[in-house]
Amino acid sequence: MNALTASAAIASGRVKLANVRQRSLVEAKVRALVVAGFILFFGFAALARIAQLGFFEGAPERRSLAEALLPPRGEITDRNGVPLARAFPSYALWYNPKAFGENGSPLVKSPEEVARALLTIFPDADYNDLLRRLKSDKPSYLRQRVMPEEANRIFALGEPALEFPRENQRYYPQGSLGAHVLGYVDSEGHGHVGMEQVLEKQLLDPAQRGQPVALSIDMRAQGALEDELGRGMLETEAKGAAGVILDVDTGEVIALASLPSFNPNRSDKALNNLVFNKVTNQVYELGSTFKPLSIAAAIDAGVVTDLSVRYPSDRPLEIGGFRIRDSHSFGASLNVPEALIHSSNIVTAQVADKLGGPALKKTMAALGMNERPYIELPARGFPLWPRGHEKTGEWARITTMTVSYGHGIAVTPLHLAAAYAAMVNGGIWRPATLFKREPTQIPEGRRVYKASTSARMRQLLRMIVVDGTGKTANAAGFRVGGKTGSAEKPGGKGGYNRTSLVATFAAAFPMDKPRYVVIAMLDEPKGTAATSYQRTAAWNAAPIVGRVVPRIGPFLGVVPDDTRDIDISDLSPLVGNGEGE
């Protein structure tokens, strides 16, 4: 190659290199312009959105740090600060049939397989209900209050249509304990049935929901009462049970139980058949538990002054075509202490007859037996109050007699508890409450019995437990007093069903200085081996109280003491032997 040819080749290479550099520079400029264009576009879009939010949409809600830290719904506690209901952030299980868009099945596996898999995670779920929802094209909750470990197991199923939204749920740490006191919160966040409904506004009010609401309930007593009532139900195959523990001086409800109960943590739809409260909403003829109330009225009025006076008891009373009889014969005659110990309808009716309808009616009304029970709960049953004369309003003679031993009048167990509190606390009736009361908040109440009458009734109630039908409630050292009641339930055509009983024991302790009333009731108990095949309260309801009292006494400030008791030495010589209900 000569010099001229080499020179031309070098020049040509330089031109090509220059062209490559020029093209690279142009491409770089173009890329820079494109990037700048994108930046400008998104910048303008962001500015436009900001302008839209500023001019056309409201400013975000401003909340203080303190308000942001408030629970969405206030907490409820027992009298000692034990949490009963609180807000709880949790997962829910949501079925989204549009998880894969409009077309195609939303589930990887078949609905049947998914339903069975969910049933292994939630054994209490309804398979048919799950299957129906999984086959539907409508989104819905499959479960609320899903725990994180449960969510992990569901996630492992690999079904995108099963979603887990985070929600604030109402959580009841004690489960079913005290359920009829608390009620529940539904899926829409509204309280129902119990104190959740009563306190709805307060629990949602930002100014108040940061402060827990303390109820009068003591969960230790609540647990003992529910446990022993449940045992009594099982032993007697009863269809239901109810019980209440009441402070005799303040009216505070220390425990309130209605069985069967429910778990408020479950779906509200599963609770419909279990929320009925037998303590405050169901009225019963409570039978012989009324006898002490009637005898107290007679003592208070001066009709009974000498307890040694004897009344004939060897034959039924025939009044206006009605016959009043006892469960069996207690002998030719009984005095008042013996009539209570052996639970004589015949003698109690005679005492009430001497007292008269107006006086007994006045006493029963003063005890609140003619109106709904005083309690904050929304469900409160209206008593079946006997009709009086069309013009005078007075009770017929037979009505006065039957009411005296708890027939022809139907009230709630809470009515009975408040009445017994008045009978043993010195004679003052006070309304019951589910709120914890400070000493300055205790209402004055109204006087029903004289203090001297109350003192005498404490003796008589103690005698019933020591010598009469309440022996199985005689918890050692706790000086229990009380009265059994076994009443046939009303049947068809105005009569009574002899095979269906309501068995009740109404008690107070300690009788030398009463602090608490305890009511235990069984609905339609059967005679079983556990009760020596007897159905009456002496064999089933009284033992429940006998087990409850030793469990609750120590932490309620009543220590067992075998060296103390109420003095009944002036009455003991009046009492013979016998058995009643």
XYZ file of N, CA and C in Angstrom, residues 411-576:
498
model
N -93.097 -13.356 89.759
C -92.097 -12.295 89.725
C -90.774 -12.877 89.239
N -89.799 -12.026 89.029
C -88.474 -12.488 88.619
C -87.644 -12.857 89.843
N -86.604 -13.678 89.673
C -85.690 -13.950 90.801
C -85.062 -12.686 91.379
N -84.890 -11.638 90.557
C -84.324 -10.400 91.085
C -85.301 -9.702 92.026
N -86.614 -9.758 91.729
C -87.605 -9.250 92.678
C -87.415 -9.912 94.040
N -87.266 -11.227 94.014
C -87.144 -11.990 95.252
C -85.882 -11.607 96.011
N -84.781 -11.434 95.292
C -83.513 -11.067 95.936
C -83.628 -9.717 96.639
N -84.217 -8.732 95.967
C -84.355 -7.408 96.569
C -85.278 -7.461 97.786
N -86.339 -8.294 97.718
C -87.264 -8.426 98.843
C -86.569 -9.061 100.048
N -85.777 -10.098 99.827
C -85.056 -10.739 100.925
C -84.015 -9.802 101.521
N -83.386 -8.987 100.690
C -82.424 -8.016 101.206
C -83.116 -7.064 102.187
N -84.313 -6.597 101.824
C -85.059 -5.716 102.714
C -85.458 -6.429 103.998
N -85.816 -7.697 103.886
C -86.283 -8.443 105.052
C -85.166 -8.653 106.075
N -83.901 -8.756 105.634
C -82.826 -9.076 106.572
C -81.915 -7.901 106.910
N -81.990 -6.800 106.162
C -81.031 -5.709 106.383
C -81.502 -4.664 107.387
N -82.619 -4.924 108.037
C -83.189 -3.935 108.949
C -84.512 -3.400 108.459
N -84.938 -3.860 107.268
C -86.265 -3.510 106.766
C -86.317 -2.506 105.650
N -85.148 -2.150 105.047
C -85.097 -1.113 104.016
C -84.975 -1.741 102.631
N -85.934 -1.423 101.751
C -85.850 -1.887 100.360
C -85.074 -0.869 99.537
N -84.120 -1.356 98.762
C -83.348 -0.493 97.855
C -83.331 -1.122 96.466
N -83.309 -0.284 95.435
C -83.256 -0.820 94.071
C -81.908 -1.477 93.796
N -81.952 -2.544 93.034
C -80.710 -3.214 92.641
C -80.005 -2.404 91.561
N -78.700 -2.569 91.469
C -77.924 -1.872 90.445
C -76.771 -2.733 89.974
N -76.368 -2.510 88.725
C -75.193 -3.174 88.167
C -73.984 -2.255 88.116
N -74.109 -1.068 88.698
C -72.977 -0.150 88.782
C -72.357 -0.224 90.173
N -71.047 -0.139 90.214
C -70.349 -0.094 91.487
C -70.706 1.198 92.199
N -71.166 1.080 93.441
C -71.593 2.249 94.200
C -70.570 2.592 95.286
N -70.268 3.883 95.372
C -69.473 4.374 96.484
C -70.403 4.592 97.677
N -69.867 4.642 98.892
C -70.729 4.820 100.068
C -71.658 6.028 99.975
N -71.200 7.083 99.323
C -72.031 8.293 99.220
C -73.139 8.153 98.168
N -73.082 7.085 97.375
C -74.062 6.901 96.301
C -75.178 5.932 96.669
N -75.155 5.389 97.870
C -76.164 4.410 98.269
C -77.494 5.123 98.510
N -78.555 4.714 97.818
C -79.847 5.395 98.004
C -80.444 5.110 99.378
N -81.275 6.029 99.849
C -81.907 5.855 101.156
C -82.855 4.666 101.165
N -83.516 4.419 100.050
C -84.468 3.332 99.987
C -85.762 3.676 100.702
N -86.595 2.682 100.907
C -87.860 2.901 101.624
C -88.057 1.790 102.649
N -88.621 2.186 103.779
C -88.822 1.204 104.844
C -90.039 0.350 104.544
N -89.862 -0.960 104.627
C -90.946 -1.908 104.433
C -91.271 -2.610 105.745
N -90.228 -3.015 106.477
C -90.410 -3.700 107.758
C -89.717 -2.910 108.869
N -90.218 -3.068 110.071
C -89.539 -2.505 111.236
C -88.220 -3.244 111.460
N -87.285 -2.549 112.093
C -85.996 -3.182 112.386
C -86.194 -4.406 113.276
N -87.152 -4.330 114.224
C -87.399 -5.461 115.116
C -87.955 -6.664 114.348
N -88.791 -6.398 113.347
C -89.316 -7.482 112.510
C -88.189 -8.142 111.738
N -87.294 -7.325 111.195
C -86.154 -7.855 110.449
C -85.285 -8.733 111.337
N -85.068 -8.302 112.572
C -84.262 -9.097 113.501
C -84.920 -10.449 113.770
N -86.234 -10.461 113.948
C -86.942 -11.719 114.191
C -86.871 -12.637 112.971
N -86.985 -12.064 111.792
C -86.940 -12.880 110.579
C -85.568 -13.490 110.358
N -84.536 -12.806 110.789
C -83.190 -13.380 110.676
C -83.092 -14.645 111.533
N -83.701 -14.599 112.686
C -83.728 -15.798 113.530
C -84.482 -16.938 112.851
N -85.662 -16.609 112.326
C -86.509 -17.645 111.726
C -85.858 -18.257 110.491
N -85.227 -17.430 109.665
C -84.553 -17.941 108.474
C -83.378 -18.848 108.846
N -82.675 -18.479 109.907
C -81.570 -19.330 110.354
C -82.096 -20.671 110.851
N -83.251 -20.650 111.535
C -83.828 -21.895 112.038
C -84.220 -22.835 110.906
N -84.682 -22.263 109.794
C -85.077 -23.096 108.649
C -83.886 -23.883 108.116
N -82.701 -23.259 108.148
C -81.501 -23.932 107.655
C -80.945 -24.907 108.696
N -81.052 -24.543 109.961
C -80.527 -25.410 111.017
C -81.428 -26.626 111.237
N -82.759 -26.396 111.250
C -83.680 -27.457 111.644
C -84.684 -27.863 110.577
N -84.740 -27.141 109.451
C -85.819 -27.380 108.503
C -85.381 -27.775 107.119
N -86.112 -27.279 106.142
C -85.923 -27.715 104.760
C -84.637 -27.207 104.120
N -83.963 -26.255 104.777
C -82.753 -25.690 104.186
C -81.461 -26.268 104.705
N -81.507 -27.443 105.321
C -80.311 -28.016 105.953
C -79.145 -28.185 104.983
N -79.425 -28.502 103.747
C -78.336 -28.748 102.789
C -77.628 -27.466 102.361
N -78.140 -26.309 102.817
C -77.469 -25.033 102.521
C -76.618 -24.563 103.687
N -76.547 -25.348 104.735
C -75.901 -24.916 105.973
C -74.379 -25.037 105.872
N -73.767 -24.092 105.161
C -72.313 -24.074 105.007
C -71.666 -23.768 106.352
N -70.787 -24.633 106.797
C -70.197 -24.526 108.133
C -69.483 -23.197 108.327
N -69.853 -22.506 109.411
C -69.183 -21.270 109.788
C -69.723 -20.019 109.132
N -70.634 -20.152 108.152
C -71.105 -18.971 107.425
C -72.498 -18.503 107.853
N -73.138 -19.206 108.784
C -74.410 -18.795 109.381
C -75.450 -18.436 108.332
N -75.726 -19.386 107.475
C -76.680 -19.172 106.374
C -78.105 -19.292 106.896
N -78.979 -18.431 106.388
C -80.409 -18.550 106.643
C -81.137 -18.464 105.320
N -82.310 -19.101 105.232
C -83.018 -19.031 103.951
C -84.266 -19.868 103.939
N -84.895 -19.895 102.772
C -86.156 -20.621 102.624
C -86.220 -21.298 101.271
N -86.687 -22.557 101.299
C -86.913 -23.307 100.066
C -88.247 -22.922 99.451
N -88.357 -23.165 98.157
C -89.628 -22.983 97.454
C -89.691 -23.922 96.271
N -90.735 -24.743 96.215
C -90.908 -25.680 95.098
C -92.319 -25.500 94.565
N -92.428 -24.850 93.423
C -93.742 -24.497 92.891
C -93.988 -25.190 91.564
N -95.165 -25.781 91.444
C -95.566 -26.354 90.156
C -95.777 -25.236 89.147
N -95.356 -25.487 87.916
C -95.519 -24.475 86.874
C -96.960 -24.485 86.361
N -97.476 -23.316 85.998
C -98.838 -23.268 85.461
C -98.976 -24.143 84.222
N -100.096 -24.859 84.150
C -100.375 -25.697 82.984
C -101.540 -25.136 82.201
N -102.154 -25.954 81.401
C -103.279 -25.513 80.605
C -104.555 -25.400 81.417
N -105.502 -24.614 80.902
C -106.839 -24.455 81.483
C -106.798 -23.963 82.926
N -105.833 -23.084 83.220
C -105.786 -22.443 84.520
C -105.280 -23.310 85.654
N -104.831 -24.515 85.378
C -104.336 -25.403 86.420
C -102.822 -25.396 86.489
N -102.276 -26.428 87.154
C -100.835 -26.539 87.313
C -100.355 -27.882 86.791
N -99.135 -27.870 86.286
C -98.515 -29.080 85.764
C -97.722 -29.749 86.884
N -98.218 -30.846 87.394
C -97.599 -31.491 88.548
C -96.229 -32.092 88.240
N -95.909 -32.233 86.973
C -94.620 -32.842 86.618
C -93.527 -31.794 86.363
N -93.885 -30.501 86.393
C -92.910 -29.446 86.110
C -92.813 -28.501 87.304
N -91.635 -28.458 87.904
C -91.418 -27.627 89.081
C -90.431 -26.503 88.798
N -90.548 -25.439 89.566
C -89.501 -24.435 89.693
C -89.007 -24.542 91.130
N -87.761 -24.925 91.305
C -87.184 -25.132 92.638
C -86.246 -23.976 92.960
N -86.489 -23.319 94.095
C -85.745 -22.105 94.444
C -85.289 -22.160 95.892
N -84.101 -21.638 96.142
C -83.676 -21.401 97.519
C -83.230 -19.955 97.613
N -83.875 -19.216 98.536
C -83.544 -17.814 98.784
C -82.839 -17.729 100.120
N -81.628 -17.196 100.129
C -80.799 -17.238 101.336
C -80.117 -15.907 101.579
N -79.608 -15.761 102.804
C -78.763 -14.627 103.158
C -77.696 -15.128 104.118
N -76.581 -14.417 104.178
C -75.513 -14.788 105.109
C -74.632 -13.586 105.374
N -73.914 -13.571 106.512
C -74.141 -14.369 107.720
C -75.324 -13.787 108.484
N -76.156 -14.620 109.085
C -77.414 -14.148 109.636
C -77.246 -13.311 110.896
N -76.102 -13.369 111.559
C -75.895 -12.493 112.709
C -75.612 -11.060 112.268
N -75.166 -10.892 111.035
C -74.981 -9.553 110.450
C -74.989 -9.696 108.941
N -76.179 -9.778 108.341
C -76.283 -10.127 106.908
C -75.534 -9.172 105.999
N -74.836 -9.772 105.047
C -74.104 -8.989 104.045
C -74.631 -9.234 102.635
N -74.999 -10.499 102.343
C -75.367 -10.847 100.974
C -76.583 -11.760 100.936
N -77.399 -11.553 99.914
C -78.489 -12.463 99.577
C -78.021 -13.325 98.409
N -78.359 -14.603 98.454
C -78.029 -15.521 97.362
C -79.307 -16.246 96.950
N -79.650 -16.160 95.673
C -80.812 -16.854 95.123
C -80.314 -17.894 94.126
N -80.810 -19.124 94.268
C -80.519 -20.183 93.289
C -81.840 -20.799 92.853
N -82.042 -20.902 91.544
C -83.292 -21.430 91.012
C -83.021 -22.413 89.887
N -83.746 -23.527 89.885
C -83.666 -24.517 88.816
C -85.028 -24.625 88.141
N -85.013 -24.602 86.830
C -86.245 -24.673 86.044
C -86.468 -26.103 85.570
N -87.513 -26.717 86.083
C -87.908 -28.094 85.748
C -86.813 -29.122 86.030
N -86.319 -29.149 87.279
C -85.358 -30.207 87.636
C -86.055 -31.557 87.716
N -85.285 -32.602 87.493
C -85.806 -33.961 87.618
C -85.203 -34.639 88.845
N -85.906 -35.635 89.336
C -85.353 -36.424 90.423
C -84.333 -37.399 89.875
N -83.099 -37.267 90.305
C -82.018 -38.119 89.814
C -81.297 -38.753 90.996
N -80.342 -39.617 90.688
C -79.561 -40.263 91.748
C -78.832 -39.230 92.598
N -78.400 -38.115 91.966
C -77.669 -37.076 92.694
C -78.536 -36.385 93.735
N -79.866 -36.415 93.551
C -80.780 -35.766 94.493
C -81.685 -36.782 95.188
N -81.219 -38.005 95.256
C -82.004 -39.093 95.872
C -83.379 -39.198 95.232
N -83.438 -38.867 93.967
C -84.660 -38.966 93.152
C -85.774 -38.037 93.651
N -85.356 -36.923 94.296
C -86.291 -35.897 94.729
C -86.157 -34.675 93.818
N -87.277 -33.971 93.609
C -87.257 -32.813 92.711
C -87.344 -31.484 93.447
N -87.593 -31.495 94.739
C -87.879 -30.255 95.447
C -86.606 -29.506 95.818
N -86.786 -28.239 96.192
C -85.657 -27.330 96.404
C -84.730 -27.783 97.519
N -85.276 -28.456 98.535
C -84.423 -28.919 99.630
C -83.338 -29.862 99.131
N -83.591 -30.522 98.001
C -82.673 -31.529 97.479
C -81.817 -31.031 96.319
N -82.167 -29.900 95.724
C -81.390 -29.461 94.556
C -80.943 -27.994 94.612
N -81.862 -27.053 94.906
C -81.479 -25.636 94.928
C -80.710 -25.276 96.194
N -81.152 -25.783 97.348
C -80.462 -25.476 98.600
C -78.999 -25.940 98.587
N -78.692 -27.150 98.087
C -77.272 -27.542 98.035
C -76.410 -26.616 97.170
N -77.014 -26.023 96.141
C -76.243 -25.085 95.308
C -75.776 -23.918 96.154
N -76.688 -23.346 96.949
C -76.310 -22.237 97.833
C -75.287 -22.702 98.860
N -75.475 -23.921 99.363
C -74.522 -24.460 100.333
C -73.115 -24.586 99.781
N -72.977 -24.729 98.470
C -71.645 -24.800 97.842
C -71.140 -23.426 97.421
N -72.053 -22.540 97.032
C -71.644 -21.207 96.576
C -71.081 -20.378 97.723
N -71.769 -20.374 98.861
C -71.403 -19.490 99.968
C -69.955 -19.681 100.431
N -69.473 -20.915 100.663
C -68.066 -21.053 101.081
C -67.072 -20.608 100.016
N -67.485 -20.643 98.757
C -66.574 -20.229 97.685
C -66.455 -18.711 97.591
N -67.543 -18.004 97.874
C -67.523 -16.547 97.698
C -67.287 -15.788 98.993
N -67.628 -16.393 100.141
C -67.546 -15.676 101.406
C -66.195 -15.062 101.704
N -65.102 -15.830 101.647
C -63.803 -15.281 102.049
C -63.375 -14.049 101.253
N -63.540 -14.059 99.929
C -63.076 -12.878 99.183
C -64.106 -11.744 99.193
N -65.301 -12.003 99.739
C -66.270 -10.915 99.925
C -66.240 -10.385 101.350
N -65.283 -10.844 102.118
C -65.096 -10.309 103.460
C -65.838 -11.038 104.553
N -66.375 -12.221 104.271
C -67.072 -13.021 105.280
C -66.238 -14.272 105.544
N -65.590 -14.291 106.701
C -64.708 -15.401 107.058
C -65.504 -16.415 107.874
N -65.366 -17.709 107.571
C -66.103 -18.704 108.364
C -65.669 -18.681 109.820
N -66.664 -18.735 110.695
C -66.385 -18.675 112.131
C -67.406 -19.545 112.852
N -66.963 -20.706 113.331
C -67.853 -21.637 114.022
C -68.211 -21.181 115.431
N -67.538 -20.149 115.926
C -67.807 -19.685 117.297
C -68.885 -18.619 117.338
N -69.345 -18.174 116.155
C -70.355 -17.108 116.104
C -71.618 -17.631 115.461
N -72.761 -17.082 115.865
C -74.033 -17.404 115.223
C -75.084 -16.456 115.775
N -76.196 -16.379 115.097
C -77.307 -15.602 115.611
C -77.978 -16.383 116.732
N -78.413 -15.681 117.753
C -79.007 -16.341 118.917
C -80.455 -16.714 118.618
N -80.747 -18.008 118.591
C -82.118 -18.478 118.375
C -82.608 -19.294 119.578
N -81.958 -19.070 120.711
C -82.276 -19.876 121.893
C -83.700 -19.650 122.376
N -84.281 -18.461 122.138
C -85.650 -18.222 122.592
C -86.678 -18.896 121.692
N -86.263 -19.301 120.480
C -87.193 -19.950 119.549
C -87.035 -21.465 119.514
N -85.875 -21.947 119.828
C -85.615 -23.387 119.724
C -86.604 -24.247 120.500
N -87.021 -23.850 121.719
C -87.984 -24.691 122.451
C -89.350 -24.801 121.775
N -89.641 -23.915 120.819
C -90.950 -23.922 120.168
C -91.045 -24.929 119.031
N -89.914 -25.495 118.659
C -89.859 -26.271 117.431
C -89.859 -27.767 117.727
N -90.789 -28.505 117.061
C -90.809 -29.954 117.144
C -90.035 -30.553 115.994
